Tab-separated table of C-alpha atoms and ligand atoms in Angstrom:
chain	number	residue	atom	x	y	z
A	1	MET	CA	-93.974	232.080	-114.838
A	2	THR	CA	-95.300	235.191	-112.848
A	3	THR	CA	-92.673	237.932	-113.025
A	4	PRO	CA	-91.813	238.636	-109.185
A	5	ASN	CA	-91.821	242.305	-108.179
A	6	ARG	CA	-89.185	244.038	-108.050
A	7	GLY	CA	-89.882	247.537	-106.956
A	8	SER	CA	-88.772	248.778	-104.136
A	9	GLY	CA	-90.968	246.791	-101.944
A	10	GLU	CA	-88.678	244.391	-102.014
A	11	LEU	CA	-85.837	246.815	-101.491
A	12	ASP	CA	-87.499	247.363	-97.956
A	13	ALA	CA	-88.406	243.636	-97.508
A	14	LEU	CA	-84.072	243.048	-97.732
A	15	LEU	CA	-83.460	246.012	-95.406
A	16	ASP	CA	-85.927	244.155	-93.286
A	17	GLN	CA	-84.060	241.024	-93.046
A	18	LEU	CA	-80.810	243.176	-92.644
A	19	ARG	CA	-82.578	245.117	-90.101
A	20	GLU	CA	-81.972	242.242	-87.914
A	21	TYR	CA	-78.601	241.905	-87.770
A	22	VAL	CA	-78.319	244.485	-86.024
A	23	THR	CA	-81.120	243.695	-82.681
A	24	PRO	CA	-79.147	241.712	-79.589
A	25	GLN	CA	-80.110	239.013	-80.995
A	26	PRO	CA	-78.821	238.232	-84.312
A	27	PRO	CA	-79.924	235.330	-86.106
A	28	CYS	CA	-77.180	233.026	-86.936
A	29	ILE	CA	-78.635	232.585	-90.653
A	30	SER	CA	-76.374	233.867	-94.030
A	31	LEU	CA	-77.361	236.864	-95.725
A	32	PRO	CA	-81.061	236.314	-98.449
A	33	PRO	CA	-80.285	235.585	-101.796
A	34	ARG	CA	-81.417	238.919	-103.236
A	35	ALA	CA	-79.182	240.246	-101.277
A	36	PHE	CA	-76.545	239.365	-103.647
A	37	THR	CA	-77.924	239.594	-106.743
A	38	SER	CA	-80.539	243.099	-106.336
A	39	PRO	CA	-80.459	246.051	-108.586
A	40	GLU	CA	-82.663	248.477	-105.308
A	41	LEU	CA	-79.987	247.012	-102.667
A	42	TYR	CA	-76.875	247.331	-104.924
A	43	GLU	CA	-76.692	250.512	-105.700
A	44	LEU	CA	-77.636	251.044	-102.100
A	45	GLU	CA	-74.718	249.685	-101.577
A	46	LEU	CA	-72.556	251.818	-103.552
A	47	ASP	CA	-74.166	255.241	-101.953
A	48	ARG	CA	-74.094	253.765	-98.058
A	49	ILE	CA	-70.522	251.763	-98.938
A	50	PHE	CA	-68.807	252.426	-101.770
A	51	ARG	CA	-69.209	256.196	-101.647
A	52	ARG	CA	-68.201	257.008	-98.129
A	53	SER	CA	-65.711	254.552	-96.982
A	54	TRP	CA	-62.084	254.044	-96.913
A	55	ILE	CA	-60.547	251.177	-99.779
A	56	MET	CA	-57.053	250.186	-99.130
A	57	VAL	CA	-55.827	249.966	-103.051
A	58	ALA	CA	-51.586	249.904	-103.192
A	59	ARG	CA	-49.075	249.381	-101.091
A	60	ALA	CA	-46.794	252.576	-101.238
A	61	ASP	CA	-44.382	250.970	-103.295
A	62	GLN	CA	-46.312	251.314	-105.423
A	63	LEU	CA	-46.026	254.449	-106.141
A	64	ALA	CA	-42.459	255.069	-103.673
A	65	GLY	CA	-41.092	257.690	-106.737
A	66	PRO	CA	-41.774	261.375	-107.986
A	67	GLY	CA	-44.456	261.101	-110.547
A	68	ASP	CA	-46.265	257.383	-109.858
A	69	TYR	CA	-49.231	257.012	-110.439
A	70	LEU	CA	-52.392	254.457	-110.354
A	71	ALA	CA	-55.538	254.969	-112.551
A	72	LEU	CA	-58.996	253.007	-111.298
A	73	THR	CA	-62.425	252.514	-110.704
A	74	ILE	CA	-64.794	252.313	-107.530
A	75	ALA	CA	-68.290	252.419	-107.493
A	76	GLY	CA	-68.338	253.360	-110.970
A	77	GLU	CA	-66.668	256.486	-110.036
A	78	PRO	CA	-62.844	256.726	-112.133
A	79	LEU	CA	-60.114	257.917	-109.871
A	80	LEU	CA	-55.567	258.254	-110.073
A	81	LEU	CA	-53.731	257.933	-107.458
A	82	THR	CA	-50.334	260.193	-106.826
A	83	ARG	CA	-47.013	260.587	-105.720
A	84	ASP	CA	-46.217	264.384	-106.934
A	85	ARG	CA	-42.908	266.225	-106.315
A	86	THR	CA	-42.819	267.235	-102.432
A	87	GLY	CA	-43.438	263.482	-101.603
A	88	ALA	CA	-47.655	263.291	-100.679
A	89	LEU	CA	-50.144	260.509	-101.816
A	90	ASN	CA	-52.968	262.777	-104.390
A	91	ALA	CA	-55.648	260.958	-104.700
A	92	MET	CA	-58.031	262.884	-107.070
A	93	SER	CA	-60.817	262.813	-110.365
A	94	PRO	CA	-59.052	262.054	-113.702
A	95	ILE	CA	-62.265	263.712	-115.438
A	96	CYS	CA	-61.171	266.491	-117.049
A	97	ARG	CA	-62.706	269.796	-116.104
A	98	HIS	CA	-63.669	270.785	-119.885
A	99	ARG	CA	-65.324	268.835	-121.571
A	100	MET	CA	-64.862	264.980	-119.161
A	101	MET	CA	-62.592	263.230	-121.133
A	102	PRO	CA	-60.923	261.161	-118.198
A	103	VAL	CA	-57.444	263.133	-118.723
A	104	VAL	CA	-55.293	259.539	-118.092
A	105	ALA	CA	-56.942	255.445	-118.795
A	106	ALA	CA	-56.939	252.967	-115.756
A	107	GLY	CA	-53.614	251.589	-114.697
A	108	THR	CA	-50.553	252.410	-113.505
A	109	GLY	CA	-47.207	253.924	-114.183
A	110	ARG	CA	-45.035	257.498	-114.176
A	111	ALA	CA	-46.025	260.839	-115.598
A	112	GLU	CA	-44.852	264.729	-115.557
A	113	HIS	CA	-48.031	265.924	-115.646
A	114	PHE	CA	-51.559	265.476	-117.178
A	115	THR	CA	-52.481	265.335	-120.795
A	116	CYS	CA	-56.585	265.379	-121.555
A	117	PRO	CA	-56.018	263.208	-124.995
A	118	TYR	CA	-59.140	265.455	-126.091
A	119	HIS	CA	-58.345	269.532	-125.928
A	120	LEU	CA	-54.636	268.207	-124.078
A	121	TRP	CA	-55.347	270.923	-120.907
A	122	ARG	CA	-52.522	269.872	-118.639
A	123	TYR	CA	-53.471	269.232	-114.833
A	124	GLY	CA	-49.934	268.875	-112.085
A	125	LEU	CA	-49.250	265.814	-110.199
A	126	ASP	CA	-51.566	267.854	-106.873
A	127	GLY	CA	-54.486	267.888	-109.468
A	128	GLN	CA	-53.923	271.991	-110.077
A	129	LEU	CA	-53.785	273.429	-114.719
A	130	ILE	CA	-50.590	274.141	-115.504
A	131	ALA	CA	-51.969	274.850	-118.425
A	132	ALA	CA	-55.347	275.330	-121.178
A	133	THR	CA	-54.941	276.178	-125.107
A	134	HIS	CA	-56.995	278.437	-126.706
A	135	MET	CA	-58.983	279.872	-123.125
A	136	ARG	CA	-57.826	283.428	-122.605
A	137	GLY	CA	-60.540	285.005	-125.003
A	138	ASN	CA	-62.629	283.383	-122.160
A	139	PRO	CA	-62.815	285.839	-119.367
A	140	ALA	CA	-64.894	283.759	-116.877
A	141	PHE	CA	-62.548	280.848	-117.220
A	142	ASP	CA	-60.047	281.486	-114.053
A	143	PRO	CA	-57.200	278.534	-114.463
A	144	GLY	CA	-56.378	279.425	-110.192
A	145	THR	CA	-59.316	277.537	-109.620
A	146	CYS	CA	-59.009	274.952	-112.030
A	147	ARG	CA	-58.697	271.417	-110.636
A	148	LEU	CA	-59.715	268.597	-110.441
A	149	PRO	CA	-61.750	267.363	-107.431
A	150	GLY	CA	-59.988	265.414	-104.553
A	151	PHE	CA	-61.462	262.787	-102.984
A	152	ALA	CA	-59.188	261.369	-99.299
A	153	VAL	CA	-55.787	259.529	-99.199
A	154	GLU	CA	-54.396	257.809	-95.975
A	155	GLN	CA	-51.281	255.299	-96.180
A	156	TRP	CA	-50.759	253.765	-92.906
A	157	GLN	CA	-47.981	251.523	-92.465
A	158	GLY	CA	-47.789	251.708	-96.396
A	159	PHE	CA	-50.889	250.366	-96.769
A	160	VAL	CA	-52.933	253.116	-99.046
A	161	PHE	CA	-56.204	253.731	-98.218
A	162	VAL	CA	-59.080	256.058	-100.370
A	163	ASN	CA	-61.694	257.637	-99.386
A	164	LEU	CA	-64.055	258.835	-102.245
A	165	ASP	CA	-65.124	261.181	-100.245
A	166	SER	CA	-63.194	264.267	-99.360
A	167	GLY	CA	-64.766	265.272	-96.160
A	168	ALA	CA	-64.590	261.144	-94.587
A	169	PRO	CA	-63.180	261.064	-90.799
A	170	PRO	CA	-59.812	259.876	-90.031
A	171	LEU	CA	-59.419	256.156	-90.460
A	172	ARG	CA	-56.246	255.998	-88.244
A	173	THR	CA	-58.455	256.057	-84.851
A	174	HIS	CA	-59.970	252.837	-86.411
A	175	LEU	CA	-56.658	251.081	-86.989
A	176	SER	CA	-54.296	252.181	-83.787
A	177	ARG	CA	-55.765	249.370	-81.619
A	178	ILE	CA	-54.386	247.187	-85.195
A	179	GLY	CA	-51.114	248.556	-85.133
A	180	GLU	CA	-50.278	247.830	-81.094
A	181	ASP	CA	-50.835	244.964	-81.642
A	182	LEU	CA	-49.682	244.238	-84.976
A	183	GLY	CA	-46.425	245.771	-83.700
A	184	ASN	CA	-43.871	242.936	-84.103
A	185	TYR	CA	-44.270	241.747	-87.707
A	186	GLU	CA	-42.885	246.024	-88.845
A	187	LEU	CA	-46.108	245.869	-91.799
A	188	GLY	CA	-44.471	249.880	-92.112
A	189	ALA	CA	-41.128	248.493	-92.500
A	190	MET	CA	-42.068	245.440	-95.002
A	191	THR	CA	-42.150	245.221	-98.874
A	192	GLN	CA	-44.108	243.407	-101.247
A	193	VAL	CA	-43.054	241.117	-103.160
A	194	GLY	CA	-45.950	240.390	-105.836
A	195	SER	CA	-49.106	241.735	-106.437
A	196	PHE	CA	-52.500	241.472	-108.590
A	197	VAL	CA	-55.328	242.244	-110.087
A	198	GLU	CA	-58.363	240.095	-110.780
A	199	ASP	CA	-61.757	239.647	-112.348
A	200	TRP	CA	-64.014	237.514	-109.964
A	201	HIS	CA	-68.261	237.287	-112.204
A	202	CYS	CA	-69.776	237.897	-108.528
A	203	ASN	CA	-70.712	240.427	-106.123
A	204	TRP	CA	-68.272	241.519	-103.493
A	205	LYS	CA	-70.342	240.347	-100.497
A	206	VAL	CA	-69.798	236.636	-101.987
A	207	ALA	CA	-66.161	237.266	-101.396
A	208	VAL	CA	-65.901	238.990	-98.898
A	209	GLU	CA	-68.591	236.527	-96.989
A	210	ASN	CA	-65.512	234.305	-97.698
A	211	VAL	CA	-62.582	235.158	-96.191
A	212	HIS	CA	-63.734	235.943	-93.245
A	213	GLU	CA	-63.943	232.293	-92.166
A	214	ASN	CA	-61.500	229.816	-92.700
A	215	TYR	CA	-64.424	226.545	-92.332
A	216	HIS	CA	-63.953	227.340	-96.510
A	217	VAL	CA	-61.070	225.459	-95.777
A	218	MET	CA	-61.354	222.729	-96.213
A	219	GLY	CA	-63.325	222.634	-98.964
A	220	PHE	CA	-61.817	224.738	-101.761
A	221	HIS	CA	-58.453	224.643	-100.387
A	222	PRO	CA	-57.684	221.034	-99.793
A	223	GLU	CA	-53.726	220.583	-100.713
A	224	THR	CA	-53.051	224.181	-100.377
A	225	ILE	CA	-53.922	225.937	-97.174
A	226	GLN	CA	-55.882	222.933	-95.516
A	227	PRO	CA	-52.036	221.603	-94.746
A	228	SER	CA	-51.116	224.146	-92.480
A	229	THR	CA	-54.115	225.894	-91.265
A	230	PRO	CA	-57.420	223.326	-90.929
A	231	GLY	CA	-60.857	224.732	-92.117
A	232	GLY	CA	-62.789	224.678	-88.879
A	233	SER	CA	-59.891	225.365	-86.794
A	234	ASP	CA	-61.037	227.202	-83.473
A	235	THR	CA	-61.491	231.068	-84.697
A	236	ASP	CA	-61.037	233.927	-81.959
A	237	VAL	CA	-62.448	237.201	-82.638
A	238	ARG	CA	-62.112	240.969	-81.755
A	239	ASP	CA	-64.648	243.450	-83.031
A	240	ASP	CA	-62.706	246.306	-82.089
A	241	SER	CA	-65.151	249.361	-84.180
A	242	PRO	CA	-67.544	249.735	-86.915
A	243	LEU	CA	-65.503	249.285	-89.180
A	244	VAL	CA	-62.301	246.471	-87.534
A	245	LEU	CA	-62.092	243.318	-86.446
A	246	ARG	CA	-59.894	240.696	-86.429
A	247	PHE	CA	-60.264	237.421	-85.792
A	248	THR	CA	-56.812	234.370	-85.156
A	249	VAL	CA	-56.631	231.012	-86.961
A	250	PRO	CA	-53.724	228.374	-85.283
A	251	PHE	CA	-51.800	226.906	-87.239
A	252	LYS	CA	-51.039	223.057	-87.066
A	253	GLU	CA	-46.896	223.615	-86.803
A	254	PRO	CA	-45.385	227.045	-85.635
A	255	GLN	CA	-43.929	229.308	-88.332
A	256	GLU	CA	-40.941	229.314	-88.666
A	257	VAL	CA	-38.827	232.558	-88.667
A	258	GLU	CA	-35.870	234.271	-89.848
A	259	PHE	CA	-36.128	238.218	-89.212
A	260	LEU	CA	-39.312	239.517	-87.366
A	261	ARG	CA	-38.984	238.587	-83.721
A	262	LEU	CA	-41.907	237.072	-82.897
A	263	THR	CA	-43.934	235.842	-79.782
A	264	GLU	CA	-44.931	231.779	-80.300
A	265	GLN	CA	-48.156	233.099	-79.605
A	266	GLU	CA	-47.609	234.962	-82.787
A	267	ARG	CA	-46.218	232.113	-84.036
A	268	ARG	CA	-48.930	229.444	-83.783
A	269	GLN	CA	-51.447	232.555	-85.429
A	270	VAL	CA	-52.576	234.159	-88.858
A	271	TYR	CA	-53.642	237.453	-87.776
A	272	ASN	CA	-56.782	238.488	-89.716
A	273	VAL	CA	-57.139	241.645	-90.219
A	274	SER	CA	-61.400	242.992	-92.304
A	275	VAL	CA	-61.676	247.403	-92.875
A	276	PHE	CA	-65.302	247.001	-93.443
A	277	PRO	CA	-66.667	247.119	-96.221
A	278	CYS	CA	-64.209	245.628	-98.563
A	279	THR	CA	-60.578	244.683	-97.335
A	280	SER	CA	-58.832	242.699	-94.923
A	281	PHE	CA	-54.879	241.612	-94.825
A	282	ALA	CA	-53.047	238.270	-93.350
A	283	ALA	CA	-50.289	238.163	-90.681
A	284	ALA	CA	-49.245	234.804	-90.959
A	285	GLY	CA	-45.545	234.135	-90.400
A	286	GLU	CA	-43.617	236.344	-92.462
A	287	THR	CA	-45.673	236.569	-94.748
A	288	VAL	CA	-48.055	238.992	-94.889
A	289	ILE	CA	-51.467	239.386	-97.868
A	290	TRP	CA	-53.892	241.855	-98.221
A	291	LEU	CA	-56.829	242.402	-100.364
A	292	SER	CA	-60.067	244.426	-101.332
A	293	PHE	CA	-62.607	243.324	-104.016
A	294	ILE	CA	-63.949	246.279	-105.159
A	295	PRO	CA	-67.529	245.850	-106.723
A	296	THR	CA	-66.957	246.488	-110.761
A	297	ALA	CA	-71.175	245.196	-110.940
A	298	ILE	CA	-73.663	244.081	-108.362
A	299	ASP	CA	-71.842	240.239	-110.412
A	300	ARG	CA	-67.985	242.155	-110.989
A	301	THR	CA	-65.306	242.275	-108.416
A	302	GLU	CA	-61.775	243.506	-108.494
A	303	VAL	CA	-59.736	241.921	-106.471
A	304	ARG	CA	-55.915	243.102	-105.551
A	305	GLY	CA	-53.832	242.263	-103.794
A	306	GLY	CA	-50.237	241.983	-102.922
A	307	ILE	CA	-48.195	240.241	-101.054
A	308	LEU	CA	-45.301	241.453	-98.467
A	309	ALA	CA	-42.469	240.136	-96.863
A	310	PRO	CA	-39.764	241.247	-94.489
A	311	SER	CA	-37.614	243.862	-96.279
A	312	GLN	CA	-34.509	241.394	-95.400
A	313	THR	CA	-36.056	238.856	-97.817
A	314	VAL	CA	-34.667	241.081	-101.052
A	315	GLU	CA	-31.926	243.088	-99.872
A	316	GLY	CA	-29.003	242.145	-102.068
A	317	THR	CA	-31.112	241.000	-104.713
A	318	ASP	CA	-30.340	242.121	-108.336
A	319	ALA	CA	-33.391	243.291	-110.705
A	320	GLU	CA	-33.539	239.536	-111.806
A	321	GLN	CA	-34.143	237.408	-108.721
A	322	LEU	CA	-36.207	239.978	-107.606
A	323	GLN	CA	-38.006	239.332	-111.121
A	324	GLN	CA	-37.943	235.267	-110.009
A	325	ILE	CA	-39.707	236.376	-106.598
A	326	ARG	CA	-42.529	237.540	-107.365
A	327	GLU	CA	-42.818	235.858	-109.925
A	328	GLY	CA	-42.844	232.329	-107.776
A	329	ASN	CA	-45.194	234.839	-104.881
A	330	GLU	CA	-47.699	235.628	-107.319
A	331	ALA	CA	-47.758	231.883	-109.323
A	332	TYR	CA	-49.120	230.881	-105.734
A	333	ALA	CA	-51.141	233.261	-105.259
A	334	ALA	CA	-53.226	232.691	-107.706
A	335	VAL	CA	-53.372	229.212	-107.276
A	336	ILE	CA	-55.713	229.862	-104.028
A	337	ASN	CA	-57.367	232.670	-105.945
A	338	GLY	CA	-58.259	230.370	-108.400
A	339	GLU	CA	-59.083	228.495	-106.103
A	340	ASP	CA	-61.660	230.374	-104.433
A	341	GLN	CA	-62.385	232.610	-107.187
A	342	ARG	CA	-64.236	229.057	-108.877
A	343	GLY	CA	-65.685	228.712	-106.092
A	344	LEU	CA	-67.516	231.615	-105.957
A	345	GLU	CA	-68.837	232.558	-108.925
A	346	GLU	CA	-70.080	228.820	-108.745
A	347	VAL	CA	-72.397	230.784	-105.149
A	348	GLN	CA	-72.559	233.902	-107.591
A	349	ARG	CA	-74.066	230.916	-110.672
A	350	ALA	CA	-76.947	229.670	-107.124
A	351	VAL	CA	-77.464	232.111	-105.572
A	352	GLY	CA	-80.190	233.648	-108.734
A	353	SER	CA	-81.639	229.408	-108.077
A	354	ARG	CA	-85.465	229.339	-106.622
A	355	PHE	CA	-84.513	227.229	-104.368
A	356	ALA	CA	-81.393	229.562	-103.160
A	357	GLY	CA	-82.649	230.006	-99.477
A	358	ARG	CA	-80.750	231.226	-96.072
A	359	GLY	CA	-78.391	228.988	-94.329
A	360	HIS	CA	-77.418	228.160	-91.085
A	361	LEU	CA	-74.143	229.607	-89.995
A	362	SER	CA	-71.407	227.241	-87.733
A	363	PRO	CA	-70.059	228.106	-85.512
A	364	LYS	CA	-66.606	227.597	-86.936
A	365	GLU	CA	-66.801	231.043	-88.957
A	366	PRO	CA	-68.419	233.858	-85.818
A	367	ALA	CA	-67.101	236.494	-87.635
A	368	VAL	CA	-69.226	236.157	-91.209
A	369	PRO	CA	-72.080	237.448	-88.663
A	370	VAL	CA	-69.957	240.496	-87.934
A	371	PHE	CA	-69.557	242.129	-91.245
A	372	TYR	CA	-73.627	241.076	-91.956
A	373	ARG	CA	-73.855	242.999	-88.915
A	374	LYS	CA	-71.627	245.514	-89.964
A	375	LEU	CA	-73.764	245.325	-93.485
A	376	ALA	CA	-76.377	246.099	-91.671
A	377	ALA	CA	-74.915	249.650	-89.978
A	378	ALA	CA	-73.987	250.890	-92.466
A	379	LEU	CA	-77.226	250.461	-94.735
A	380	LEU	CA	-79.045	251.587	-92.260
A	381	ALA	CA	-76.816	255.084	-91.942
A	382	GLU	CA	-79.826	256.853	-91.688
A	383	GLU	CA	-81.640	254.664	-87.993
A	384	TYR	CA	-78.694	253.146	-86.753
A	385	ARG	CA	-75.174	254.085	-85.728
A	386	GLU	CA	-73.417	251.328	-84.143
A	387	PRO	CA	-70.958	251.897	-81.104
A	388	ALA	CA	-67.430	253.735	-81.659
A	389	GLU	CA	-65.723	250.849	-79.143
A	390	ALA	CA	-66.611	246.747	-79.518
A	391	GLY	CA	-70.027	245.286	-78.432
A	392	PRO	CA	-71.945	243.488	-80.738
A	393	LEU	CA	-69.933	240.558	-80.911
A	394	ALA	CA	-71.497	239.387	-77.430
A	395	ALA	CA	-74.416	239.011	-78.962
A	396	VAL	CA	-72.939	237.648	-82.442
A	397	GLN	CA	-71.157	235.020	-80.543
A	398	SER	CA	-73.732	234.148	-77.594
A	399	SER	CA	-75.933	233.124	-80.472
A	400	LEU	CA	-73.641	231.024	-81.988
A	401	SER	CA	-72.292	230.105	-79.091
B	1	FES	S1	-61.747	267.249	-122.420
B	1	FES	FE1	-60.148	268.046	-121.421
B	1	FES	S2	-59.048	269.607	-122.803
B	1	FES	FE2	-61.265	268.857	-123.587
B	2	FE2	FE1	-60.650	230.773	-99.403
């Protein structure tokens, strides 16, 4: 058996195939199988996408009080988010400026400051060095200018986004249209009533393309989602910016609402929003679910997410009742997520087969090629720029009709 060439020629060939998605007549076929297994493409994705993109990592409830922190890894880069005593959110690298020990392990907690476990240098919640023992004798060392390098962070409607590129253009402008359209859901006033962090054994794009369509609901979710939101329903897609697309999917029956003033139309549809590359949220009646699919390896994805509800839902509840509500929501999310995870891990096992190939897409999954187009545009950044306003959707729709 011969070993196929895995050199840069293969990356060029893959990019040639991806380039077709940004042409005026993009192909309505799925990604090449090697897009999910090529180490060179994965490196390019880390460099051109994940080291410079906005990713939703938490809900502000998870970083509510002074000293609350969240430590995680994006694209191999450790990251620390804190709420400081002024109420500001900070995002920074937790890597100690002395000899590179992370000052905090991955996870969540509350801290007054961060003390590096190695030689006990201490940093404030904003990343500034507070104390460094036995350093006075080194005249070259200036503690006043020593701080953990910062990343960009934005809070929008209670959602917390980070960007490893501290000079990244703001995300807010991309989301203004969504904020207006989703005004009745009062996203900023919602409370997180459940959250999860899961480890899926699949490439991040396998998970992200799946969340761009409800065609799979009849296959993966026959007893959970299918009865209320049947798979293969007509999907209406809007492509708002190089980063944001929205699509709606009809409910079988309009949702009952208790606290929100939703229009008839809003009660009749699930409103899905996707923020390139790997974040999405869906407003379904009075429930909102958010998800981010963060690559941890070429075939591993950390799934972070939460369930939101109007704050009135939990008003007057005691800690025990709140815990029960959380456990109920998280158990339900675990069932749905498990259905997707099992299926998508099977897909990941198959993409390495010699017989895996590109397939034709259905008109019932029109947001998928729009995602492909955004992916290709980001990977070909040096030679291609998406228009700032909508545009590519028309091309995708014409090839699907
Ligand atoms: S590596 Fe942090 S104090 Fe030495
Ligand atoms: Fe699903």
